[in-house]
Amino acid sequence: MHRIIIDGDPGHDDILAFLTALAHPEEIEILAYSTVVGNATVENCSRNALKVQDYFGVAIPVAQGYEQPLTRELHLAYQFHGKTGLDGAPFLKESQRRVEKKHAVEYLKDVLLSSEEKIEIVSMGPLTNIAMLIKTYPEVIAKIERLIMMGGCFSLGNALPKSEFNIYHDPEAARIVFDSPLKIAMAGIEACFAGAILLKDIEALQAKGKGTRLLKSILDFYSQYAYKNNWDRIPIFDVTPIMYLLKPEIFRVEQYHVEVEIKGEVTLGMTVCDERGPVYLPEVINPREVLLDCDREEFSKAFFDSFRILDERYEL
Ligand code: RIB
Ligand code: CA
C-alpha cells in the first residue's frame, strides 16, 4: 500500500493523475492534497482540487501553498489549461469546502510528523512547497519514504530545449530538493511521452459514468494542443508518477546523480543526469531513479481502466 501526499498545480493532467490514484484505494491511500502555483494561480489550483473532489463525493484535505516561485517571475500555463487551470469541464460546480487553515508547508509538516509510518510524496508541479518544507523542517525528511515527481528530463525539455516546465518554473526550489538526502524518482519528459495517449483512443472514448464523463471533457480540452501540432498522441504528464506506483514493471529506469542548473541562459532548470558513472562520482551515494521509457499499451490500458473503475463506483 502506498500512503501518499499529492503536491501539484491542478491543471488537467494533475486532475487526471489524482483520479487515477483515487481509482485504486487498495493500492494508494491519498492522505492530503497540497497546491502550488504553476499551471494556474494557486487559488485556482485549490479551487480545482476541491471541485473535482465534490464531483466524486470525496473529501481529502486540500492545503494551499506558495503563490510565487522562490525567486523567479511567474509563468502561468494558460495556453494549455485555460484561465481557470481546468477549462473545459463546465459541469463541475464551485465547492463550498475551504482549504485547510494552515499553509501547505505547515499542514504537510504536521501530517508527516504525526504519521508512524513513512509517507511518499508525489509531486506534480513546481517544487516550491516541497523545497520550503524540507528547508524549514528538515526533521520531516526522515518521514518521507520517497519523492516521486513529474518533473525534469534526461534530455528533451518542453519549457526550454532541455528544461521541463515544473523545474524551470522554480529552479531554485528544485535545486534545494535535488541537493537534499531525499530518495527521489524522477518521471521526466521522456517517460511521459513514452506513455502518451493516442488521439484515436480519446476520440473513441464514450462517457458511461462520472469517471469517463469527466475524463472525456478534460481530454477534449487538453488534447487541442496535440491537434494543433499534428501529433497523433498526447502525454498526460502527471499521470506518469502515479502509474509508476501502480505498475513499476512497465517502466525502464536508470540510476543517475542529478543536478539542477540555476544559472544557464539556455539551460535554466535543466536536470543534468550525470552519465559518467561511479568512476567520476566516488562521493555520490544517493543516485536518483530516472524513468526513461515505458510500455505505452500497458500504460494506456491501465489509465483508461482506472476511469472505468470510477464509472462503476460513481454512477452518473
Ligand atoms: O511539463 C509538464 C508539467 O507541466 C505537468 O506537471 C503539467 O501539469 C504542466 O504544468
Ligand atoms: Ca502539474
Short mmCIF file of C-alpha atoms and ligand atoms in Angstrom, two decimals:
data_model
loop_
_atom_site.label_atom_id
_atom_site.label_comp_id
_atom_site.label_asym_id
_atom_site.label_seq_id
_atom_site.Cartn_x
_atom_site.Cartn_y
_atom_site.Cartn_z
CA MET A 1 0.00 0.00 0.00
CA HIS A 2 1.37 3.42 -0.96
CA ARG A 3 0.36 6.13 1.53
CA ILE A 4 0.84 9.37 -0.38
CA ILE A 5 0.60 13.13 -0.27
CA ILE A 6 -0.04 14.75 -3.66
CA ASP A 7 1.52 18.16 -4.24
CA GLY A 8 0.66 19.86 -7.51
CA ASP A 9 -0.88 22.61 -9.61
CA PRO A 10 -4.17 21.22 -10.98
CA GLY A 11 -4.30 21.51 -14.01
CA HIS A 12 -5.88 18.98 -16.42
CA ASP A 13 -3.17 16.34 -16.20
CA ASP A 14 -2.83 16.84 -12.43
CA ILE A 15 -6.52 16.11 -12.01
CA LEU A 16 -6.34 13.00 -14.19
CA ALA A 17 -3.42 11.82 -12.08
CA PHE A 18 -5.37 12.41 -8.88
CA LEU A 19 -8.30 10.43 -10.29
CA THR A 20 -6.07 7.58 -11.47
CA ALA A 21 -4.84 7.28 -7.89
CA LEU A 22 -8.38 7.62 -6.50
CA ALA A 23 -9.49 4.64 -8.60
CA HIS A 24 -7.10 2.32 -6.73
CA PRO A 25 -7.76 2.68 -2.99
CA GLU A 26 -6.48 -0.84 -2.38
CA GLU A 27 -3.04 0.25 -3.62
CA ILE A 28 -2.91 4.00 -2.96
CA GLU A 29 -4.19 5.99 0.01
CA ILE A 30 -4.23 9.76 -0.60
CA LEU A 31 -3.69 11.48 2.75
CA ALA A 32 -3.59 15.10 1.62
CA TYR A 33 -3.51 17.27 -1.50
CA SER A 34 -1.36 20.40 -1.39
CA THR A 35 -1.43 23.03 -4.11
CA VAL A 36 1.22 25.29 -5.57
CA VAL A 37 1.26 27.96 -8.26
CA GLY A 38 2.20 26.63 -11.71
CA ASN A 39 -0.39 25.87 -14.33
CA ALA A 40 -2.68 28.49 -12.78
CA THR A 41 -2.80 30.74 -9.73
CA VAL A 42 -2.63 28.80 -6.50
CA GLU A 43 -6.18 29.89 -5.64
CA ASN A 44 -7.50 28.40 -8.87
CA CYS A 45 -5.46 25.24 -8.36
CA SER A 46 -7.04 24.78 -4.91
CA ARG A 47 -10.49 25.52 -6.34
CA ASN A 48 -9.97 22.82 -8.99
CA ALA A 49 -8.75 20.26 -6.45
CA LEU A 50 -11.84 20.87 -4.32
CA LYS A 51 -14.46 20.89 -7.07
CA VAL A 52 -13.26 17.62 -8.57
CA GLN A 53 -13.46 16.01 -5.15
CA ASP A 54 -17.01 17.30 -4.70
CA TYR A 55 -18.00 15.78 -8.04
CA PHE A 56 -16.96 12.36 -6.75
CA GLY A 57 -18.16 12.98 -3.19
CA VAL A 58 -14.74 12.60 -1.61
CA ALA A 59 -13.16 14.95 0.92
CA ILE A 60 -9.38 14.70 1.06
CA PRO A 61 -7.85 17.74 2.83
CA VAL A 62 -6.56 20.42 0.44
CA ALA A 63 -3.81 22.67 1.81
CA GLN A 64 -2.84 25.73 -0.18
CA GLY A 65 0.83 26.54 -0.67
CA TYR A 66 3.00 29.10 -2.43
CA GLU A 67 1.60 31.69 -4.82
CA GLN A 68 5.03 32.59 -6.27
CA PRO A 69 8.21 30.72 -7.10
CA LEU A 70 11.04 31.33 -4.60
CA THR A 71 12.81 33.99 -6.65
CA ARG A 72 11.58 33.91 -10.25
CA GLU A 73 8.74 35.65 -12.06
CA LEU A 74 5.52 33.76 -12.62
CA HIS A 75 4.88 31.93 -15.92
CA LEU A 76 1.36 30.51 -15.75
CA ALA A 77 0.46 27.86 -18.35
CA TYR A 78 -2.78 29.42 -19.62
CA GLN A 79 -2.09 28.19 -23.16
CA PHE A 80 -2.55 24.56 -22.03
CA HIS A 81 -5.04 24.80 -19.18
CA GLY A 82 -7.06 27.99 -19.76
CA LYS A 83 -7.58 30.82 -17.25
CA THR A 84 -9.06 28.60 -14.54
CA GLY A 85 -6.39 25.92 -14.91
CA LEU A 86 -9.19 23.45 -15.65
CA ASP A 87 -11.16 24.92 -18.54
CA GLY A 88 -13.46 22.56 -20.44
CA ALA A 89 -15.50 20.94 -17.65
CA PRO A 90 -18.32 23.46 -17.03
CA PHE A 91 -20.46 20.92 -15.17
CA LEU A 92 -18.03 20.97 -12.20
CA LYS A 93 -19.57 23.20 -9.53
CA GLU A 94 -17.70 25.55 -7.21
CA SER A 95 -17.07 23.77 -3.92
CA GLN A 96 -18.44 25.00 -0.62
CA ARG A 97 -15.46 23.38 1.10
CA ARG A 98 -12.49 25.52 2.05
CA VAL A 99 -8.78 24.83 2.01
CA GLU A 100 -7.14 23.97 5.34
CA LYS A 101 -6.42 26.96 7.58
CA LYS A 102 -2.71 26.17 7.70
CA HIS A 103 -0.33 26.89 4.85
CA ALA A 104 0.62 23.73 2.91
CA VAL A 105 4.11 23.64 4.40
CA GLU A 106 2.73 23.68 7.96
CA TYR A 107 -0.02 21.23 7.10
CA LEU A 108 2.32 18.74 5.41
CA LYS A 109 4.80 19.01 8.27
CA ASP A 110 2.03 18.04 10.72
CA VAL A 111 0.83 15.14 8.55
CA LEU A 112 4.36 13.78 8.19
CA LEU A 113 5.47 14.19 11.80
CA SER A 114 2.28 12.71 13.20
CA SER A 115 2.49 9.61 10.99
CA GLU A 116 4.01 6.47 12.45
CA GLU A 117 4.82 5.11 9.01
CA LYS A 118 6.82 6.85 6.33
CA ILE A 119 4.83 8.59 3.57
CA GLU A 120 5.55 9.02 -0.14
CA ILE A 121 5.14 12.45 -1.71
CA VAL A 122 4.01 12.55 -5.34
CA SER A 123 4.89 15.91 -6.81
CA MET A 124 3.14 17.12 -9.98
CA GLY A 125 4.03 20.79 -10.08
CA PRO A 126 6.87 23.18 -9.31
CA LEU A 127 8.80 22.10 -6.21
CA THR A 128 8.30 25.32 -4.21
CA ASN A 129 6.25 23.75 -1.39
CA ILE A 130 8.48 20.71 -1.09
CA ALA A 131 11.68 22.76 -1.04
CA MET A 132 10.37 25.03 1.71
CA LEU A 133 9.01 22.06 3.65
CA ILE A 134 12.37 20.29 3.86
CA LYS A 135 14.31 23.53 4.34
CA THR A 136 12.10 24.80 7.16
CA TYR A 137 11.51 21.43 8.82
CA PRO A 138 14.43 19.11 7.94
CA GLU A 139 13.13 16.64 10.52
CA VAL A 140 10.38 15.63 8.05
CA ILE A 141 12.97 14.10 5.71
CA ALA A 142 13.15 11.01 7.92
CA LYS A 143 9.38 10.62 7.48
CA ILE A 144 9.41 10.78 3.67
CA GLU A 145 9.74 7.34 2.12
CA ARG A 146 10.41 8.78 -1.33
CA LEU A 147 9.57 11.76 -3.52
CA ILE A 148 8.16 10.64 -6.88
CA MET A 149 7.97 13.63 -9.17
CA MET A 150 6.70 14.57 -12.58
CA GLY A 151 9.46 16.92 -13.49
CA GLY A 152 12.73 17.24 -15.29
CA CYS A 153 14.06 15.32 -18.24
CA PHE A 154 17.03 13.27 -19.28
CA SER A 155 17.49 15.29 -22.45
CA LEU A 156 14.29 16.55 -24.05
CA GLY A 157 12.69 19.65 -22.49
CA ASN A 158 9.41 21.47 -23.03
CA ALA A 159 9.81 24.90 -21.35
CA LEU A 160 13.28 25.20 -22.92
CA PRO A 161 15.05 22.77 -25.26
CA LYS A 162 16.48 20.87 -22.30
CA SER A 163 14.34 22.08 -19.38
CA GLU A 164 10.97 20.84 -18.22
CA PHE A 165 8.24 23.26 -17.04
CA ASN A 166 7.93 22.22 -13.37
CA ILE A 167 11.67 22.56 -12.78
CA TYR A 168 12.07 25.66 -14.99
CA HIS A 169 9.21 27.38 -13.15
CA ASP A 170 11.13 27.29 -9.86
CA PRO A 171 14.69 26.08 -10.44
CA GLU A 172 15.96 27.28 -7.05
CA ALA A 173 13.32 25.13 -5.33
CA ALA A 174 14.28 22.15 -7.47
CA ARG A 175 17.94 22.70 -6.59
CA ILE A 176 17.11 22.54 -2.87
CA VAL A 177 15.20 19.29 -3.39
CA PHE A 178 17.87 17.61 -5.53
CA ASP A 179 20.62 18.68 -3.11
CA SER A 180 18.76 17.03 -0.22
CA PRO A 181 19.15 13.47 1.06
CA LEU A 182 15.60 12.61 -0.07
CA LYS A 183 15.11 9.46 -2.08
CA ILE A 184 13.84 10.71 -5.47
CA ALA A 185 12.23 9.09 -8.50
CA MET A 186 12.07 11.44 -11.49
CA ALA A 187 9.32 10.83 -14.04
CA GLY A 188 10.57 13.24 -16.67
CA ILE A 189 9.53 14.17 -20.17
CA GLU A 190 10.88 11.00 -21.83
CA ALA A 191 8.77 8.61 -19.75
CA CYS A 192 5.71 10.87 -20.13
CA PHE A 193 5.99 10.92 -23.92
CA ALA A 194 6.61 7.17 -23.98
CA GLY A 195 3.27 6.69 -22.20
CA ALA A 196 1.37 9.22 -24.34
CA ILE A 197 -2.31 8.52 -25.06
CA LEU A 198 -3.35 8.14 -28.71
CA LEU A 199 -5.81 10.74 -30.01
CA LYS A 200 -7.79 7.98 -31.70
CA ASP A 201 -8.35 6.39 -28.28
CA ILE A 202 -9.59 9.72 -26.93
CA GLU A 203 -11.94 10.09 -29.92
CA ALA A 204 -13.32 6.60 -29.28
CA LEU A 205 -13.98 7.30 -25.62
CA GLN A 206 -17.63 7.18 -24.58
CA ALA A 207 -18.91 8.74 -21.37
CA LYS A 208 -20.62 5.97 -19.42
CA GLY A 209 -20.31 7.19 -15.85
CA LYS A 210 -18.85 10.01 -13.78
CA GLY A 211 -15.27 8.91 -14.41
CA THR A 212 -15.36 8.73 -18.20
CA ARG A 213 -17.59 11.79 -18.46
CA LEU A 214 -15.01 13.96 -16.71
CA LEU A 215 -12.13 12.20 -18.48
CA LYS A 216 -13.66 12.92 -21.89
CA SER A 217 -14.27 16.60 -21.11
CA ILE A 218 -10.78 17.11 -19.75
CA LEU A 219 -9.09 15.27 -22.62
CA ASP A 220 -11.14 17.04 -25.30
CA PHE A 221 -9.80 20.35 -23.99
CA TYR A 222 -6.28 19.18 -23.13
CA SER A 223 -5.67 17.40 -26.45
CA GLN A 224 -6.31 20.55 -28.55
CA TYR A 225 -2.58 21.28 -28.33
CA ALA A 226 -1.78 17.91 -29.94
CA TYR A 227 -4.22 18.53 -32.82
CA LYS A 228 -2.71 21.98 -33.44
CA ASN A 229 0.73 20.41 -33.70
CA ASN A 230 -0.39 17.45 -35.82
CA TRP A 231 0.57 14.94 -33.16
CA ASP A 232 -1.22 11.60 -33.06
CA ARG A 233 -0.86 11.36 -29.26
CA ILE A 234 -0.64 13.47 -26.12
CA PRO A 235 1.34 12.88 -22.92
CA ILE A 236 -0.75 13.12 -19.76
CA PHE A 237 2.36 14.14 -17.86
CA ASP A 238 1.30 13.97 -14.22
CA VAL A 239 -0.27 10.53 -14.52
CA THR A 240 3.23 9.09 -15.02
CA PRO A 241 4.41 9.11 -11.36
CA ILE A 242 1.09 7.60 -10.27
CA MET A 243 1.42 4.92 -12.94
CA TYR A 244 4.93 4.23 -11.63
CA LEU A 245 3.41 3.47 -8.22
CA LEU A 246 0.75 1.22 -9.73
CA LYS A 247 2.82 -0.55 -12.39
CA PRO A 248 6.57 -0.08 -11.82
CA GLU A 249 7.29 -3.12 -14.01
CA ILE A 250 6.23 -1.31 -17.21
CA PHE A 251 8.95 1.36 -16.87
CA ARG A 252 12.63 1.40 -17.81
CA VAL A 253 14.53 3.11 -15.04
CA GLU A 254 18.20 4.03 -14.72
CA GLN A 255 20.09 5.48 -11.76
CA TYR A 256 21.82 8.84 -12.12
CA HIS A 257 23.21 11.59 -9.98
CA VAL A 258 21.09 14.65 -10.95
CA GLU A 259 21.95 18.33 -10.59
CA VAL A 260 19.68 21.28 -11.37
CA GLU A 261 21.01 24.16 -13.47
CA ILE A 262 20.08 27.54 -11.93
CA LYS A 263 22.32 29.92 -13.87
CA GLY A 264 22.26 28.85 -17.50
CA GLU A 265 20.85 31.21 -20.13
CA VAL A 266 19.55 28.46 -22.39
CA THR A 267 19.65 25.66 -19.85
CA LEU A 268 17.90 27.20 -16.83
CA GLY A 269 16.08 24.44 -14.97
CA MET A 270 17.85 21.62 -16.77
CA THR A 271 18.09 18.41 -14.76
CA VAL A 272 21.60 17.29 -15.60
CA CYS A 273 21.80 13.50 -15.33
CA ASP A 274 25.43 12.59 -14.88
CA GLU A 275 26.27 9.76 -17.25
CA ARG A 276 29.90 9.47 -16.21
CA GLY A 277 29.17 6.90 -13.53
CA PRO A 278 30.88 5.96 -10.26
CA VAL A 279 34.47 6.36 -11.52
CA TYR A 280 33.90 10.10 -11.76
CA LEU A 281 31.50 10.33 -8.87
CA PRO A 282 33.00 8.42 -5.95
CA GLU A 283 31.26 10.68 -3.44
CA VAL A 284 27.76 10.21 -4.83
CA ILE A 285 25.84 7.82 -2.65
CA ASN A 286 22.27 8.83 -3.43
CA PRO A 287 21.55 8.38 -7.13
CA ARG A 288 18.04 9.12 -8.39
CA GLU A 289 15.66 6.75 -10.15
CA VAL A 290 15.28 8.33 -13.60
CA LEU A 291 12.33 6.98 -15.61
CA LEU A 292 13.30 6.82 -19.27
CA ASP A 293 10.75 4.69 -21.08
CA CYS A 294 7.59 2.68 -20.58
CA ASP A 295 5.27 0.24 -22.30
CA ARG A 296 2.74 2.57 -23.97
CA GLU A 297 0.00 0.00 -24.41
CA GLU A 298 0.15 -1.13 -20.78
CA PHE A 299 0.17 2.50 -19.62
CA SER A 300 -2.80 3.40 -21.79
CA LYS A 301 -4.83 0.35 -20.76
CA ALA A 302 -4.24 0.95 -17.04
CA PHE A 303 -5.08 4.64 -17.47
CA PHE A 304 -8.43 4.12 -19.24
CA ASP A 305 -9.30 1.18 -16.96
CA SER A 306 -8.94 3.49 -13.95
CA PHE A 307 -11.79 5.65 -15.24
CA ARG A 308 -13.97 2.63 -15.93
CA ILE A 309 -13.42 1.63 -12.31
CA LEU A 310 -14.54 5.13 -11.26
CA ASP A 311 -17.63 4.72 -13.51
CA GLU A 312 -18.60 1.56 -11.65
CA ARG A 313 -18.19 3.26 -8.31
CA TYR A 314 -19.77 6.60 -9.19
CA GLU A 315 -22.79 6.46 -11.49
CA LEU A 316 -23.93 9.49 -13.46
O1 RIB B 1 5.89 19.73 -18.02
C1 RIB B 1 4.70 19.10 -17.64
C2 RIB B 1 4.21 19.65 -16.33
O2 RIB B 1 3.88 20.99 -16.57
C3 RIB B 1 2.98 18.97 -15.78
O3 RIB B 1 3.07 18.91 -14.37
C4 RIB B 1 1.85 19.84 -16.25
O4 RIB B 1 0.79 19.89 -15.30
C5 RIB B 1 2.49 21.18 -16.51
O5 RIB B 1 2.31 22.09 -15.56
CA CA B 2 1.19 19.68 -12.99
#
